[in-house]
Coordinates of C-alpha atoms and ligand atoms in Angstrom, one line a residue:
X15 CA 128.8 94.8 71.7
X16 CA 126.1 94.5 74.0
X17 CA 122.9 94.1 72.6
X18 CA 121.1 98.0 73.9
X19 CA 125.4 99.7 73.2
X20 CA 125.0 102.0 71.0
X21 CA 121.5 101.0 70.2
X22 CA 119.4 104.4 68.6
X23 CA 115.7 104.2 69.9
X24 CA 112.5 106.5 69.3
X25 CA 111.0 106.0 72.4
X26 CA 107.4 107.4 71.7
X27 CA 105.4 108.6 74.8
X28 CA 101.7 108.5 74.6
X29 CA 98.6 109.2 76.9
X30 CA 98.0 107.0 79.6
X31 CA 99.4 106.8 83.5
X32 CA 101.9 104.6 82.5
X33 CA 103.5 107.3 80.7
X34 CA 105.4 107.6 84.2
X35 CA 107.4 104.7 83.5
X36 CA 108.9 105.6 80.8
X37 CA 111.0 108.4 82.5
X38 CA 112.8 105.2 84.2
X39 CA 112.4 103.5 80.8
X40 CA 114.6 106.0 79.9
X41 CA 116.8 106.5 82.2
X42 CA 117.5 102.7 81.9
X43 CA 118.4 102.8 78.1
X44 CA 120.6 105.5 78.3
X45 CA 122.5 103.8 81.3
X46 CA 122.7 100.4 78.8
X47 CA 124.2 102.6 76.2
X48 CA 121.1 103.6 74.0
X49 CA 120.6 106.7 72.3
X50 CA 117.5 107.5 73.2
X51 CA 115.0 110.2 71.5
X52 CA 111.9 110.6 73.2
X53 CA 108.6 111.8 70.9
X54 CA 106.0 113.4 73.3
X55 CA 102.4 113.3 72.2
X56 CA 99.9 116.1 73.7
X57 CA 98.4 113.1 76.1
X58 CA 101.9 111.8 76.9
X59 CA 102.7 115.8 77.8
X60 CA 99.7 116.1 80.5
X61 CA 101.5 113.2 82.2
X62 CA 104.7 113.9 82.0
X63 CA 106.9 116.5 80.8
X64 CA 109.0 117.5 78.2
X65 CA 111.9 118.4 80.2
X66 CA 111.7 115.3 82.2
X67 CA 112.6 113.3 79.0
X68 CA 115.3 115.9 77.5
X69 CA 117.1 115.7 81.0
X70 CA 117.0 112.0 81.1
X71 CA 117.8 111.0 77.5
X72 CA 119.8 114.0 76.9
X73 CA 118.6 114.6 73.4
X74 CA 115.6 117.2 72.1
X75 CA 112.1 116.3 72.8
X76 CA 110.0 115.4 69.6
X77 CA 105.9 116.6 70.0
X78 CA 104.9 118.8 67.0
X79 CA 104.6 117.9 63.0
X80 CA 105.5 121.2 62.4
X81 CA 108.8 121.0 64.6
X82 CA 110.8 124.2 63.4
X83 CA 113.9 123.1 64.7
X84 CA 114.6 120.2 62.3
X85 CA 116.7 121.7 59.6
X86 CA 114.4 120.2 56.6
X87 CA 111.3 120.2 58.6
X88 CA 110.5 116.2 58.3
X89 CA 111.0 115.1 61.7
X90 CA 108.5 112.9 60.7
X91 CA 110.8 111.5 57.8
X92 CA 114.5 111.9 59.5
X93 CA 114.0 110.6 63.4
X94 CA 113.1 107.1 62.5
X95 CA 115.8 107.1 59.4
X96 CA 119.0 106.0 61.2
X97 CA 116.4 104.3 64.5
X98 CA 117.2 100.9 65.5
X99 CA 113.4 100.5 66.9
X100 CA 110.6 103.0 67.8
X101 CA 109.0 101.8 71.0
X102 CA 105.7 103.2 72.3
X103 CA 105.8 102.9 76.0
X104 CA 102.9 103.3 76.9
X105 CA 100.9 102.5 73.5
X106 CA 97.4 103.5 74.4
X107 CA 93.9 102.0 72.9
X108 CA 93.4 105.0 71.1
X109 CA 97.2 105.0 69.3
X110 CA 97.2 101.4 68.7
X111 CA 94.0 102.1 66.3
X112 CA 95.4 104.6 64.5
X113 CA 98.1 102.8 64.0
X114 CA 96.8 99.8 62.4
X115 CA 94.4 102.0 60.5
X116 CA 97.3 103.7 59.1
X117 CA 96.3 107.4 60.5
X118 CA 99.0 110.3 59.6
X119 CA 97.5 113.4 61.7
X120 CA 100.4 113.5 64.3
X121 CA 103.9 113.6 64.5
X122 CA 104.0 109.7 66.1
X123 CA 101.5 108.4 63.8
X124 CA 103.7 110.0 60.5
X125 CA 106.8 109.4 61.7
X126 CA 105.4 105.0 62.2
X127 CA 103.8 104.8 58.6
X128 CA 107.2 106.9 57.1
X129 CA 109.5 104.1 59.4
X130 CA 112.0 102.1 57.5
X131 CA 112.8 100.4 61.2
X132 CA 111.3 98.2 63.9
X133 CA 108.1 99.3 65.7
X134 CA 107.6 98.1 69.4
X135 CA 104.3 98.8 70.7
X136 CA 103.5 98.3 74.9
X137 CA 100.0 98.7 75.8
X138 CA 99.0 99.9 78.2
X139 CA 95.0 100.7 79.6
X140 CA 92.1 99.4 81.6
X141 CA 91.5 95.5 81.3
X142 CA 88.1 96.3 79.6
X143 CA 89.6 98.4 77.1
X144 CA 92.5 95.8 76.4
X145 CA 89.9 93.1 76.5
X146 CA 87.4 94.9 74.1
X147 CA 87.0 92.7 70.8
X148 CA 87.7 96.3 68.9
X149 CA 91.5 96.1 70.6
X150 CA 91.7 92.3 70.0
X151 CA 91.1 93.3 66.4
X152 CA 93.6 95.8 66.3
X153 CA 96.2 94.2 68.5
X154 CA 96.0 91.2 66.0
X155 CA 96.4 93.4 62.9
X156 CA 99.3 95.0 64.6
X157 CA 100.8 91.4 64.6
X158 CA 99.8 90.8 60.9
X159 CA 101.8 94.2 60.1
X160 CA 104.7 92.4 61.5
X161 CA 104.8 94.7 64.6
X162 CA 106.4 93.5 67.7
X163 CA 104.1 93.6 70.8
X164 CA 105.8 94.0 74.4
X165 CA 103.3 92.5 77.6
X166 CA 100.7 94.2 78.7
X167 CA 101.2 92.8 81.9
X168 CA 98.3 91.5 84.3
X169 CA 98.0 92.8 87.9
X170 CA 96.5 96.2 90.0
X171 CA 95.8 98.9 87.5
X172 CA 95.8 102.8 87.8
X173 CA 91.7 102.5 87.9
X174 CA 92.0 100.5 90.6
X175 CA 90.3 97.5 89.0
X176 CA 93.2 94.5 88.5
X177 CA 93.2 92.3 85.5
X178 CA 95.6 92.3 81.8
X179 CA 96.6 95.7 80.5
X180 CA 99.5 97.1 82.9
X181 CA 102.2 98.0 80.9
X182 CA 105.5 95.7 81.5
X183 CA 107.9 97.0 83.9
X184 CA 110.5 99.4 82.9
X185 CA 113.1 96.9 83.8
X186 CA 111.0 94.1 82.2
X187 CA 110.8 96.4 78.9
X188 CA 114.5 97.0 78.7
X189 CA 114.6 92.9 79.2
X190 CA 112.9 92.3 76.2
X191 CA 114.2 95.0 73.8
X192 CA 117.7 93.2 74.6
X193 CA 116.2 89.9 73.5
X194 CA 114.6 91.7 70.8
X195 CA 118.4 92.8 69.6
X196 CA 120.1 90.0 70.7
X197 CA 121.9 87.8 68.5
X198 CA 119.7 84.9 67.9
X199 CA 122.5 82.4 68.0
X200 CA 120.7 80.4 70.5
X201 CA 117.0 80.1 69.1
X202 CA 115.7 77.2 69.1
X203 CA 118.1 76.0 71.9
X204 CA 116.9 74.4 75.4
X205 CA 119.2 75.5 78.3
X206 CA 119.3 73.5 81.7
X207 CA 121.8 75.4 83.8
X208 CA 122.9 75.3 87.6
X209 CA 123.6 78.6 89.7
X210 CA 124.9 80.2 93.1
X211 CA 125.4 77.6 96.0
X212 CA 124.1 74.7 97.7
X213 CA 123.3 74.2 101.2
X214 CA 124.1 71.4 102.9
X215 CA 121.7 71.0 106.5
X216 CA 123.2 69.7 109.2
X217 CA 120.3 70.4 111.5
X218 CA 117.1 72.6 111.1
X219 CA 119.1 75.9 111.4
X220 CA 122.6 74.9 110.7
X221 CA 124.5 73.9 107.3
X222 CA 127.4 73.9 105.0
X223 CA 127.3 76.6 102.1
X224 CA 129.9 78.9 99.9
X225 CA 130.0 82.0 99.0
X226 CA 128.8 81.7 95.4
X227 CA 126.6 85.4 95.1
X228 CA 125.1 82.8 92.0
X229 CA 125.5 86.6 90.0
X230 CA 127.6 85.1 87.5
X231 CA 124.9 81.9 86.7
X232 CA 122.0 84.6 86.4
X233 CA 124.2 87.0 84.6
X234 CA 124.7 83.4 81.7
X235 CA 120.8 82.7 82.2
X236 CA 119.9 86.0 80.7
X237 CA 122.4 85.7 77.9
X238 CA 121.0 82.9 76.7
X239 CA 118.1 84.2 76.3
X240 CA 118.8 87.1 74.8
X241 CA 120.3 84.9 72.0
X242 CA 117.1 83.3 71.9
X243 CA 117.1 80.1 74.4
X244 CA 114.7 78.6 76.3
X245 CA 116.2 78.3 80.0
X246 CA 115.8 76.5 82.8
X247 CA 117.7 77.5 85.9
X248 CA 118.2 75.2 88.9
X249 CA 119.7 77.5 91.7
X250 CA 120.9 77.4 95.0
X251 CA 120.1 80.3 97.6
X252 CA 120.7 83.3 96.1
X253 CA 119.5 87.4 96.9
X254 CA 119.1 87.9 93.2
X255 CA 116.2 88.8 91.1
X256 CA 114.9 86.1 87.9
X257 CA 116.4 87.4 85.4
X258 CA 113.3 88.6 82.6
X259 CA 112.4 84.9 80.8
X260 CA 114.1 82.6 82.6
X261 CA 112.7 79.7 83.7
X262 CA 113.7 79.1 87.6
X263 CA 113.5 76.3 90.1
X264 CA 114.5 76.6 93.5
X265 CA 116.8 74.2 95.2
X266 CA 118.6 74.0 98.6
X267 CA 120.9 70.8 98.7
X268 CA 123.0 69.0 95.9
X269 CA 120.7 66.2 95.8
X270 CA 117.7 68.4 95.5
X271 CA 120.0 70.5 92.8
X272 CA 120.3 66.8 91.0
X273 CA 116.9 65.9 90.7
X274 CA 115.7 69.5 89.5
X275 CA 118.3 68.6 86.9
X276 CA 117.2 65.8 85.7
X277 CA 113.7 66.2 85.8
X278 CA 114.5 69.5 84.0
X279 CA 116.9 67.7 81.4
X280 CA 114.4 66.4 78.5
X281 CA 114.9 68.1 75.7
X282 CA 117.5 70.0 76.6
X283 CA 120.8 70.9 74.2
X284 CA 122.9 72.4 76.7
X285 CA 123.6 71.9 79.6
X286 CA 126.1 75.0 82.1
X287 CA 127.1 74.3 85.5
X288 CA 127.9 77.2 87.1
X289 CA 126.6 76.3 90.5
X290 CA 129.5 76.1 93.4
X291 CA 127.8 72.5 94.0
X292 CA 129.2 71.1 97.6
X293 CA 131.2 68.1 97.0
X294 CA 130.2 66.5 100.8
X295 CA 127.3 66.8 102.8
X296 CA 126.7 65.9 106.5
X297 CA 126.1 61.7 106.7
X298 CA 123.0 62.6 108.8
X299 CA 120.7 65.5 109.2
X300 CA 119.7 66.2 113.1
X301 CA 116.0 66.2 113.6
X302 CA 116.3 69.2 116.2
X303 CA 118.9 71.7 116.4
X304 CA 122.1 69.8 118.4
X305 CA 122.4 71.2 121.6
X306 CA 125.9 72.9 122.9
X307 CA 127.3 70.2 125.0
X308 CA 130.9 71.2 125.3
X309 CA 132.7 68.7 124.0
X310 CA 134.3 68.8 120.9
X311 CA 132.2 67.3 117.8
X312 CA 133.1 65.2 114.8
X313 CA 130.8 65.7 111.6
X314 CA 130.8 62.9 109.0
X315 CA 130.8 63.8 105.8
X316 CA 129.8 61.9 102.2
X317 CA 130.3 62.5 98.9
X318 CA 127.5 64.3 97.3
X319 CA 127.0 63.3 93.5
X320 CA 128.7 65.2 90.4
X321 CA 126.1 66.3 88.7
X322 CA 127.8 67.7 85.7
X323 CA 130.0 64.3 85.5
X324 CA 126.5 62.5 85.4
X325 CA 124.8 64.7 83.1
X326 CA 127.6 65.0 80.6
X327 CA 127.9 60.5 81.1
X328 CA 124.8 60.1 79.2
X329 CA 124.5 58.3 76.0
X330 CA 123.6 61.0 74.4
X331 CA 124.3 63.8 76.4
X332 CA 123.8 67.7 75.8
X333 CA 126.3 70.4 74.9
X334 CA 128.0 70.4 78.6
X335 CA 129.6 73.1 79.8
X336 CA 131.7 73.1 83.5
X337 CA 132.7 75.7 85.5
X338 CA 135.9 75.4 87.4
X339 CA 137.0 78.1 90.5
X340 CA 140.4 77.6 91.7
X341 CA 142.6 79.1 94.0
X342 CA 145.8 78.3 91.6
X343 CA 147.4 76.4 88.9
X344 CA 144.1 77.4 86.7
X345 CA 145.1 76.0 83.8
X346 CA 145.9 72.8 85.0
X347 CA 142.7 71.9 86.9
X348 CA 140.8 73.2 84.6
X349 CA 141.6 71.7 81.9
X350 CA 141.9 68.7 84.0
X351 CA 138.5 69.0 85.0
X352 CA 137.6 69.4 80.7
X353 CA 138.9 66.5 80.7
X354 CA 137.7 64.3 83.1
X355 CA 134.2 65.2 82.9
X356 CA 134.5 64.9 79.1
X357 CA 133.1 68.3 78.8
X358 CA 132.9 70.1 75.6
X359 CA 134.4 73.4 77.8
X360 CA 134.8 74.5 80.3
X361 CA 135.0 78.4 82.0
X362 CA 138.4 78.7 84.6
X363 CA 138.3 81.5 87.4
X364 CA 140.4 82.0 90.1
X365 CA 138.2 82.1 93.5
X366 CA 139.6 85.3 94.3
X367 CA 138.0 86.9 90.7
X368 CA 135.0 85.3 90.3
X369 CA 133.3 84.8 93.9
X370 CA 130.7 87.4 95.0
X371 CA 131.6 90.1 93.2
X372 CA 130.1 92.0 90.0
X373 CA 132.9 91.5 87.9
X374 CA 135.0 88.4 86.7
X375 CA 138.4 87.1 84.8
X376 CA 137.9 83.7 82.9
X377 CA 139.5 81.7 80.4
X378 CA 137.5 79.4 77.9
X379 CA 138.9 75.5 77.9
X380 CA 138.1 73.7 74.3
X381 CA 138.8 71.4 72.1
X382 CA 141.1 74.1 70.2
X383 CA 142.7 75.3 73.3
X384 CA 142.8 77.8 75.7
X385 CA 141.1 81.1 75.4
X386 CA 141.6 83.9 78.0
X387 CA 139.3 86.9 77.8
X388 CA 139.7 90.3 79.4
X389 CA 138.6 91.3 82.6
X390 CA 135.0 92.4 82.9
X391 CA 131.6 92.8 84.5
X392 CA 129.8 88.9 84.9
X393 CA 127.0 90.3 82.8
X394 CA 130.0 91.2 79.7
X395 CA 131.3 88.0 80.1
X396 CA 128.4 85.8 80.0
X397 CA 127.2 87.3 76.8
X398 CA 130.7 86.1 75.5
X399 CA 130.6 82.6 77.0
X400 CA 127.3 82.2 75.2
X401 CA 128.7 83.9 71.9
X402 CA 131.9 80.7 72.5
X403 CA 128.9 78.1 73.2
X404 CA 127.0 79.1 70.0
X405 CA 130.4 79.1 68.0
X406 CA 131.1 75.5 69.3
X407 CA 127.9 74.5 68.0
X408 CA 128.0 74.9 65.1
X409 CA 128.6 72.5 62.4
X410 CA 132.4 72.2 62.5
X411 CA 133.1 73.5 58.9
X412 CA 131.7 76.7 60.6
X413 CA 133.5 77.3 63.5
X414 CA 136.4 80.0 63.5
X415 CA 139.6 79.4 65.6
X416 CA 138.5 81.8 68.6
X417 CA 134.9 80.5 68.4
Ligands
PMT734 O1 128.1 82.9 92.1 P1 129.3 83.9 91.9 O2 129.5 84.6 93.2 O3 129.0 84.8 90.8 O4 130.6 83.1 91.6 C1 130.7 82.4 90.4 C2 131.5 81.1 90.6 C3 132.9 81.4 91.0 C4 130.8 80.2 91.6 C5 131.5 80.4 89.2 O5 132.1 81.2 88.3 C6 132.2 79.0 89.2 O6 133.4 78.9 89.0 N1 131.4 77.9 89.5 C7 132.0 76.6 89.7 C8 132.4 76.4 91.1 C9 133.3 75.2 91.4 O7 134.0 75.2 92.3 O8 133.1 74.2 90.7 P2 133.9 72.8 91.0 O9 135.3 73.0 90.5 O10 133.6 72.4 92.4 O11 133.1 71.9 90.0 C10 133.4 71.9 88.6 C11 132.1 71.8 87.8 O12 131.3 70.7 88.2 C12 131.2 73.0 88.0 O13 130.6 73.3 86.8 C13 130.2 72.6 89.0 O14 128.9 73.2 88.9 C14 130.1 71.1 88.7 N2 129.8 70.2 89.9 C15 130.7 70.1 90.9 C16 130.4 69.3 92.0 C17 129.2 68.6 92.0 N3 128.9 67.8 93.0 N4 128.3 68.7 91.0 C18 128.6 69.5 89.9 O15 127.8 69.6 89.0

């Protein structure tokens, strides 16, 4: 299951501008699998309207105490009863108070003191508000109370003015709700990983690449840290956005992928190598682009280093993990590959599966064998690569036969 599948959220909207962004809030859970019930308050309402949230969610809009159209009257009591989380998106100065002062006058601030789940707050309001020691205090008392606190975010404001208080991006939100559900299985854990391609200059506006998209390296970054992981991601040129928490340095060539790697590597417990790393590289790199001549050219090539091989030859390496794409005989060169790297396992996919597209078909290489998964989206699959990863490292008395 995907952390958001199935997933029942109060989303409670109150008054501010943000409240705007959390009709795309919305719209985003429900496309993730959430069931999502919005609660309106009269601010949220002069902002945005009821049917905007009934239309996107697809479920009745919550505003009143007094809601007739709950059969025992205690929407208060039965919305938050079977809720995974409620979220307040945006949670205003004025809400955030009541909260932590334990108010009851409204249907949002009955239904959070009668919760038996999760409360999410966002804030979001003027940096002078946000900054004002009276929100401080409250803010911190809302951590004491074991409430989880989303952003705010700094940047332009509604006002005009810029500074801390934005609310977090809807995307950013939905980011950190899946962390928030995510399995854990990785806290604690430092990932170093490798994406996308390299790109190998031969002069200032030539060079040797792939066609590595590097979706299915970002789609594994933001697994791990939804179960919990720190993560560092080296990647090649890629037209993909950072994933929400994930730590990324930019690299061109194989030697500059190497050194990001090992400067990156202290500390770390795992290391994944998704990147489609180019095995040569041009000899030399022309100062100025190489004029057309005519005449046929010949390109020397060397060897560019493994960087897996050398990360997972150190005396006391991290959890390694290898990708392998090839265009046949899967098992045997990926296994091969397990095996000669001396990596703890490895992911197989055919070329014509895995490159550039949105979906992939792997098979897991360990210790215990070979373990093929179904088809699916690169996102799917990288949440079960990292489920396999957190399986393998466990203590061995704890670790099933499919991981
Ligand atoms: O980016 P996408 O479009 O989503 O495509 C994903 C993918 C197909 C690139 C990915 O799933 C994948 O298979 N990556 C490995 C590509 C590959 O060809 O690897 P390889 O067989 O050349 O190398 C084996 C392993 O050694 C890989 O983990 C690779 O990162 C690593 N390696 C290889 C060469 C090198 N010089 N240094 C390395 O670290």
């Amino acid at each position: 299951m995907k952390s958001i599948q199935g997933r029942k959220i109060v989303l409670a909207v109150t008054g501010g501008v943000a409240a705007y962004k959390a009709a795309e809030l919305v719209r985003l859970l429900v496309k993730a699998g959430a069931n999502v019930h919005v609660v309106l308050t009269e601010g949220g309402a002069r902002f945005v309207t009821a049917v905007t949230f009934q239309a996107l969610s697809g479920n009745p809009v919550w505003s009143d105490l007094w809601d007739a159209r709950m059969a025992n009257n205690m929407a208060h009591i039965d919305l938050s009863r079977d809720a995974d989380a409620i979220l307040i998106a945006p949670a205003t100065a004025d809400v955030i108070a009541r909260l932590v002062h334990g108010l009851a006058d409204d249907l949002l601030t009955t239904l959070c003191l009668a919760r038996d789940c999760p409360l999410i707050v966002a804030p979001a309001m003027n940096r002078q508000m946000w900054e004002h020691p009276a929100t401080r205090r409250n803010v911190a008392l809302l951590h004491q109370d074991g409430v989880t606190v989303f952003g705010p975010d700094s940047g332009e404001q509604a006002c005009g003015e810029v500074g801390m208080g934005r609310m977090l991006e809807p995307e950013a939100l939905l980011a950190q709700l899946e962390t928030f559900f995510g399995s854990g299985r990785m806290r604690g854990r430092k990932v170093v990983m490798t994406a996308g391609p390299t790109f190998e200059a031969i002069d200032p506006v030539r060079g040797i690449t792939n066609t590595s998209s590097g979706k299915m390296g970002y789609a594994l970054a933001r697994a791990c840290v939804v179960a919990g992981a720190e993560v560092v991601l080296v990647s090649g040129p890629v037209a993909l956005p950072l994933p929400d928490g994930v730590r990324r340095v930019e690299v061109q060539s194989a030697l500059q992928m190497r050194e990001a790697v090992f400067e990156a590597l202290p500390g770390a417990d795992v290391f994944i190598g998704v990147a489609a790393v180019a095995d040569y590289r041009p000899a030399d790199q022309a100062e100025h682009k190489i004029k057309k001549s005519g005449e046929s050219m010949t390109l020397t090539l060397v060897p560019n280093p493994d960087i897996l091989a050398e990360v997972a030859g150190l005396p006391n390496p991290p959890f390694c993990v290898g990708f392998a794409a090839e265009s046949r005989d899967l098992d045997k060169y990926a296994e091969g590959k397990r095996q000669g790297k001396r990596l703890r396992l490895v992911v197989g996919n055919l070329v014509q599966h895995g490159l550039g597209g949105d979906d992939n078909q792997v098979v897991l290489y360990d210790d215990h064998g070979r373990h093929p998964l179904a088809p699916a989206s690169k996102v799917e699959l990288a949440a079960r690569i990292v489920d396999h990863i957190a399986s393998l490292m466990l203590p061995p008395s704890q670790i099933t036969q499919n991981g």
